[in-house]
Amino acid sequence: VQLQASGGGLVQAGGSLRLSCAASGRSFSGCTVGWFRLAPGKEREFVAGYRMSDSSTYYADFVKGRFTISRDSYKKTVYLQMNTLKPEDTAIYYCAAHLGYVIAGAINREAQYEYWGQGTLVTVSS
C-alpha cells in the first residue's frame, strides 16, 4: 500500500487544519493507521491511531480533546482533524499503516508500521 499525506499548511494559533492520508494500491480495511509527527529538534512521536477492525481510536495525551482521527466510509482515507492548534504543534506529520491488528499497548510504536507516507508540514504561528 502507498500512502499520501496532505492538508498541511500555515495556520495561526487557535486555528484548525484537517490532514488526510490516502491509500493507494488497496484500502485500509483490516489495517491500523497511525499519525506521527517530527518537530524541529525532537524525535518523531505518536499523535493518533485508528484500528479499522473495531474502529478504536488512540491519542497522545498532548492532543486529547483537540485532535480527532477518523476515516471515510470507503476505508481509503484517514483524517486527522486538528483544532485549537498551538505553536508547539508545528511539525511534519506522517501517516503510517500496518496491514493488520495492532494491540493498544503498541499502537504508538513506530516499529509497528511498515508503510509510511511522505509527510506534510504543519506550521502554527503565534
PDB file of C-alpha atoms in Angstrom, residues 63-119:
ATOM      1  CA  VAL A  63      -3.622  16.168  21.623  1.00  0.00           C
ATOM      2  CA  LYS A  64      -6.552  14.704  23.522  1.00  0.00           C
ATOM      3  CA  GLY A  65      -9.585  16.919  23.167  1.00  0.00           C
ATOM      4  CA  ARG A  66      -8.041  18.881  20.295  1.00  0.00           C
ATOM      5  CA  PHE A  67      -7.356  16.300  17.546  1.00  0.00           C
ATOM      6  CA  THR A  68      -9.707  13.682  16.111  1.00  0.00           C
ATOM      7  CA  ILE A  69      -8.754  10.748  13.905  1.00  0.00           C
ATOM      8  CA  SER A  70     -11.393   9.306  11.607  1.00  0.00           C
ATOM      9  CA  ARG A  71     -11.850   7.515   8.292  1.00  0.00           C
ATOM     10  CA  ASP A  72     -14.056   7.757   5.259  1.00  0.00           C
ATOM     11  CA  SER A  73     -16.760   5.216   4.509  1.00  0.00           C
ATOM     12  CA  TYR A  74     -14.663   3.539   1.806  1.00  0.00           C
ATOM     13  CA  LYS A  75     -11.705   2.991   4.176  1.00  0.00           C
ATOM     14  CA  LYS A  76      -9.436   4.648   1.620  1.00  0.00           C
ATOM     15  CA  THR A  77      -8.655   7.806   3.585  1.00  0.00           C
ATOM     16  CA  VAL A  78      -7.859   8.513   7.225  1.00  0.00           C
ATOM     17  CA  TYR A  79      -8.214  12.038   8.519  1.00  0.00           C
ATOM     18  CA  LEU A  80      -6.656  13.945  11.369  1.00  0.00           C
ATOM     19  CA  GLN A  81      -8.780  16.923  12.349  1.00  0.00           C
ATOM     20  CA  MET A  82      -6.643  19.313  14.337  1.00  0.00           C
ATOM     21  CA  ASN A  83      -8.332  22.067  16.318  1.00  0.00           C
ATOM     22  CA  THR A  84      -7.057  24.674  18.741  1.00  0.00           C
ATOM     23  CA  LEU A  85      -3.613  24.406  17.224  1.00  0.00           C
ATOM     24  CA  LYS A  86      -0.618  25.622  19.195  1.00  0.00           C
ATOM     25  CA  PRO A  87       2.820  26.731  18.011  1.00  0.00           C
ATOM     26  CA  GLU A  88       4.236  23.569  19.578  1.00  0.00           C
ATOM     27  CA  ASP A  89       2.154  21.521  17.129  1.00  0.00           C
ATOM     28  CA  THR A  90       4.450  22.734  14.353  1.00  0.00           C
ATOM     29  CA  ALA A  91       5.934  19.630  12.762  1.00  0.00           C
ATOM     30  CA  ILE A  92       5.999  17.381   9.757  1.00  0.00           C
ATOM     31  CA  TYR A  93       3.086  14.989  10.130  1.00  0.00           C
ATOM     32  CA  TYR A  94       3.387  11.465   8.801  1.00  0.00           C
ATOM     33  CA  CYS A  95       0.772   8.797   8.367  1.00  0.00           C
ATOM     34  CA  ALA A  96       1.697   5.156   8.649  1.00  0.00           C
ATOM     35  CA  ALA A  97      -0.078   1.852   8.226  1.00  0.00           C
ATOM     36  CA  HIS A  98       0.209  -1.695   9.455  1.00  0.00           C
ATOM     37  CA  LEU A  99      -1.586  -4.392   7.452  1.00  0.00           C
ATOM     38  CA  GLY A 100      -3.295  -5.888  10.430  1.00  0.00           C
ATOM     39  CA  TYR A 101      -4.279  -5.511  14.062  1.00  0.00           C
ATOM     40  CA  VAL A 102      -2.032  -3.644  16.473  1.00  0.00           C
ATOM     41  CA  ILE A 103      -2.664  -4.048  20.176  1.00  0.00           C
ATOM     42  CA  ALA A 104      -3.412  -0.956  22.170  1.00  0.00           C
ATOM     43  CA  GLY A 105      -0.129  -1.063  24.024  1.00  0.00           C
ATOM     44  CA  ALA A 106       1.857  -0.991  20.786  1.00  0.00           C
ATOM     45  CA  ILE A 107      -0.153   1.384  18.637  1.00  0.00           C
ATOM     46  CA  ASN A 108       2.149   4.277  19.490  1.00  0.00           C
ATOM     47  CA  ARG A 109       5.306   2.450  18.383  1.00  0.00           C
ATOM     48  CA  GLU A 110       6.831   3.371  15.027  1.00  0.00           C
ATOM     49  CA  ALA A 111       8.188  -0.129  14.574  1.00  0.00           C
ATOM     50  CA  GLN A 112       4.620  -1.479  14.295  1.00  0.00           C
ATOM     51  CA  TYR A 113       4.056   0.301  10.996  1.00  0.00           C
ATOM     52  CA  GLU A 114       5.645  -0.941   7.797  1.00  0.00           C
ATOM     53  CA  TYR A 115       4.203   1.624   5.393  1.00  0.00           C
ATOM     54  CA  TRP A 116       4.814   5.376   5.667  1.00  0.00           C
ATOM     55  CA  GLY A 117       3.676   8.407   3.747  1.00  0.00           C
ATOM     56  CA  GLN A 118       5.963  11.262   2.774  1.00  0.00           C
ATOM     57  CA  GLY A 119       4.809  13.728   5.419  1.00  0.00           C
TER      58      GLY A 119
END
